[in-house]
Amino acid sequence: MAPSYNDVLNVMTLLRGPRPDHKKTDFMDDLDYGIEKLTYMYDMQHGTAEIRAVVEGEQKVKDYYWWCYIDRFKNVSEAEWTKYNDELYLYSAYLDIRKNSLYPRNNAIQVLSVSFGSMKQKVFCYIFDETSHSVVEGYIREIWQRGWDPRDNFYNVNLITCPIPKRLEQSAKMFVSISMKLCQSQQSALRVHIPPPAYRKEVVAVCVKGMDFEEEISSRLVEWLEAQYLLGVSTVTIYKYTVSQSVQNVLAYYERLGKLVQVALPL
């Protein structure tokens, strides 16, 4: 008879045993890692695993402007990826003026970033305009849900939301850098992409991960797409590997209407 999950976990826990901090080993670290992941998968099976809320609750804007005296950044990064000393990679920063549950009374800067493993510590956003600055606590959301893969020993993509204090909301130019330490600015900053006022409109987009099946789902796909458009979605982007001809016909139809974008993915 195969051992149960509890049997495996008990053996691993027994192997681990108590150990003082000065006797840490790679083997024990790997064992701790395995126990934590097995525990999470067990909790997933029983519906008790911790997951991120679909709609986040309102957060308080924590502004440390009066606490921190910081130097202005030395240069604006034009590289594809900006690496900071905190082992954090930043890709882009955009002004977000849409209504949201996190900061319903503030606009925000959305920063796309990559970190190794889950970001469990706080992050601080250093926001600059041409004459002043602000330091606010950022809010981290992992784009890759842990429920899809409980391991975290690889690079994760994060969306860091930086609320903009009211005194900076009308700034024509803004720059942002991110640090895991309070009152410690970075040498480089990202330019915040601010769309022209004429293009500021509420647009909702939905992305669908790679479709790879031959089942006949064209009717269900039409129902799902129409439901998205009724709920206010402007465009749907669908990544695909292999789909049936009837599904391809549906995708092509909505693409001709300008409501859908297909992105072919090679295997």
XYZ file of C-alpha atoms in Angstrom, residues 35-232:
198
model
C 7.653 20.251 3.620
C 6.197 23.704 3.016
C 5.219 22.865 -0.578
C 3.665 19.517 0.383
C 1.698 21.238 3.132
C 0.408 23.825 0.681
C -0.689 21.150 -1.818
C -2.419 19.249 0.985
C -4.253 22.429 2.004
C -5.237 23.002 -1.645
C -6.847 19.561 -1.808
C -8.857 20.342 1.320
C -9.832 23.876 0.309
C -7.860 25.574 3.081
C -4.865 26.899 1.114
C -4.232 30.616 1.300
C -5.017 32.346 -1.992
C -5.034 35.963 -3.070
C -8.368 37.752 -3.077
C -9.965 38.304 -6.487
C -10.941 41.853 -5.480
C -8.497 43.394 -3.023
C -9.782 45.509 -0.174
C -9.037 49.207 0.142
C -5.515 50.065 1.307
C -4.365 53.137 3.186
C -1.981 55.428 1.320
C 1.154 55.445 3.483
C 3.174 58.522 2.556
C 6.621 58.865 4.140
C 7.390 62.227 2.549
C 8.119 63.913 5.891
C 10.203 60.988 7.154
C 12.661 60.604 4.323
C 15.271 62.975 3.008
C 16.373 61.317 -0.219
C 18.595 62.200 -3.139
C 17.113 62.547 -6.582
C 17.901 59.728 -9.010
C 21.015 60.128 -11.154
C 19.688 58.804 -14.460
C 16.562 57.599 -16.227
C 16.881 53.975 -17.256
C 16.305 53.356 -20.950
C 17.253 49.666 -20.755
C 14.721 46.940 -21.451
C 15.127 45.725 -17.859
C 16.381 47.749 -14.902
C 18.077 45.723 -12.171
C 18.252 47.056 -8.629
C 20.452 45.972 -5.763
C 17.426 44.362 -4.112
C 17.493 41.611 -6.789
C 14.445 43.216 -8.327
C 14.037 43.754 -12.063
C 11.723 46.488 -13.348
C 10.327 46.462 -16.868
C 7.905 49.382 -17.229
C 5.796 51.924 -15.341
C 2.433 53.329 -16.430
C 0.015 55.869 -15.022
C -3.280 54.201 -14.087
C -6.295 56.493 -13.622
C -8.930 53.750 -13.671
C -11.246 53.173 -10.745
C -9.898 50.447 -8.496
C -10.576 48.762 -5.164
C -7.074 49.252 -3.746
C -6.874 53.051 -3.805
C -10.337 54.302 -4.845
C -9.463 57.954 -4.165
C -6.010 58.012 -5.785
C -4.476 57.476 -9.178
C -1.637 54.974 -9.232
C 1.544 53.971 -11.025
C 1.590 50.332 -12.130
C 5.106 48.869 -12.234
C 5.747 45.544 -13.950
C 8.587 43.725 -12.203
C 10.284 40.349 -11.799
C 11.772 38.893 -8.620
C 13.273 35.537 -7.695
C 10.724 33.735 -5.562
C 7.789 35.360 -3.823
C 8.153 38.921 -2.561
C 7.209 38.622 1.098
C 8.692 41.914 2.270
C 7.351 45.427 1.833
C 8.339 47.610 -1.101
C 8.549 51.382 -1.231
C 7.895 53.541 -4.279
C 9.990 56.658 -4.807
C 7.891 58.930 -7.017
C 9.399 62.071 -8.537
C 8.107 64.861 -10.704
C 10.234 67.726 -12.006
C 10.442 69.565 -8.673
C 9.337 67.333 -5.794
C 9.091 63.739 -4.647
C 7.149 61.328 -2.478
C 7.841 57.992 -0.790
C 4.862 55.647 -0.500
C 4.410 52.018 0.389
C 3.627 49.888 -2.660
C 1.212 46.989 -2.999
C 2.510 43.755 -4.556
C 0.397 41.376 -6.616
C 1.915 38.220 -8.061
C 0.645 37.703 -11.596
C 1.448 33.989 -11.371
C -1.007 32.524 -8.857
C 0.620 30.136 -6.418
C -2.314 27.769 -6.821
C -1.093 27.044 -10.372
C 2.297 25.893 -9.080
C 3.166 26.029 -5.356
C 6.917 26.155 -5.986
C 8.631 29.529 -5.835
C 12.245 28.726 -6.702
C 12.045 30.586 -10.001
C 11.453 34.129 -11.216
C 7.959 35.479 -10.577
C 6.262 38.361 -12.367
C 4.758 40.986 -10.059
C 2.595 44.040 -10.513
C 3.556 46.717 -7.989
C 0.902 49.387 -7.458
C 2.186 52.745 -6.200
C -0.563 55.154 -5.069
C 0.091 58.747 -6.137
C -0.371 61.379 -3.401
C -2.827 64.126 -4.318
C -0.108 66.785 -4.492
C 1.544 64.952 -7.427
C -1.533 63.898 -9.392
C -1.382 66.827 -11.825
C 2.305 66.360 -12.664
C 3.019 66.314 -16.388
C 6.135 64.159 -15.941
C 6.779 61.485 -13.343
C 9.518 58.982 -12.579
C 9.536 56.047 -10.187
C 12.042 53.724 -8.548
C 11.401 50.813 -6.195
C 13.285 49.715 -3.098
C 12.694 47.219 -0.317
C 14.224 49.674 2.140
C 12.579 52.819 3.443
C 14.331 56.139 2.814
C 16.906 54.603 0.469
C 16.417 55.781 -3.084
C 17.961 54.158 -6.151
C 20.426 55.607 -8.647
C 18.150 54.872 -11.618
C 14.457 55.544 -12.128
C 11.874 54.532 -14.700
C 9.997 57.081 -16.743
C 6.268 56.784 -16.055
C 4.331 56.485 -19.308
C 1.520 59.042 -19.179
C -0.974 58.845 -22.070
C -2.145 62.094 -23.684
C -5.459 63.342 -22.239
C -7.286 62.620 -25.496
C -6.512 58.922 -25.115
C -7.478 58.599 -21.481
C -10.523 56.385 -21.624
C -11.668 53.426 -19.618
C -10.711 50.293 -21.536
C -10.939 46.755 -20.202
C -8.945 43.980 -21.865
C -9.017 40.238 -21.200
C -6.163 37.851 -22.038
C -6.610 34.090 -22.425
C -3.621 31.784 -22.002
C -2.589 29.408 -24.786
C -5.479 27.301 -26.127
C -4.364 23.781 -27.018
C -7.248 21.378 -27.676
C -9.287 19.954 -30.522
C -12.643 19.685 -28.722
C -15.707 21.247 -30.313
C -16.334 24.255 -28.061
C -17.270 26.904 -30.617
C -20.781 27.445 -29.160
C -19.449 27.779 -25.615
C -16.708 30.096 -26.847
C -19.282 32.393 -28.502
C -21.316 32.489 -25.269
C -18.221 33.315 -23.231
C -17.051 36.049 -25.611
C -20.482 37.686 -25.760
C -20.651 37.635 -21.954
C -17.298 39.452 -21.786
C -18.486 42.171 -24.159
C -21.765 42.585 -22.246
C -19.761 43.069 -19.042
C -17.826 45.950 -20.631
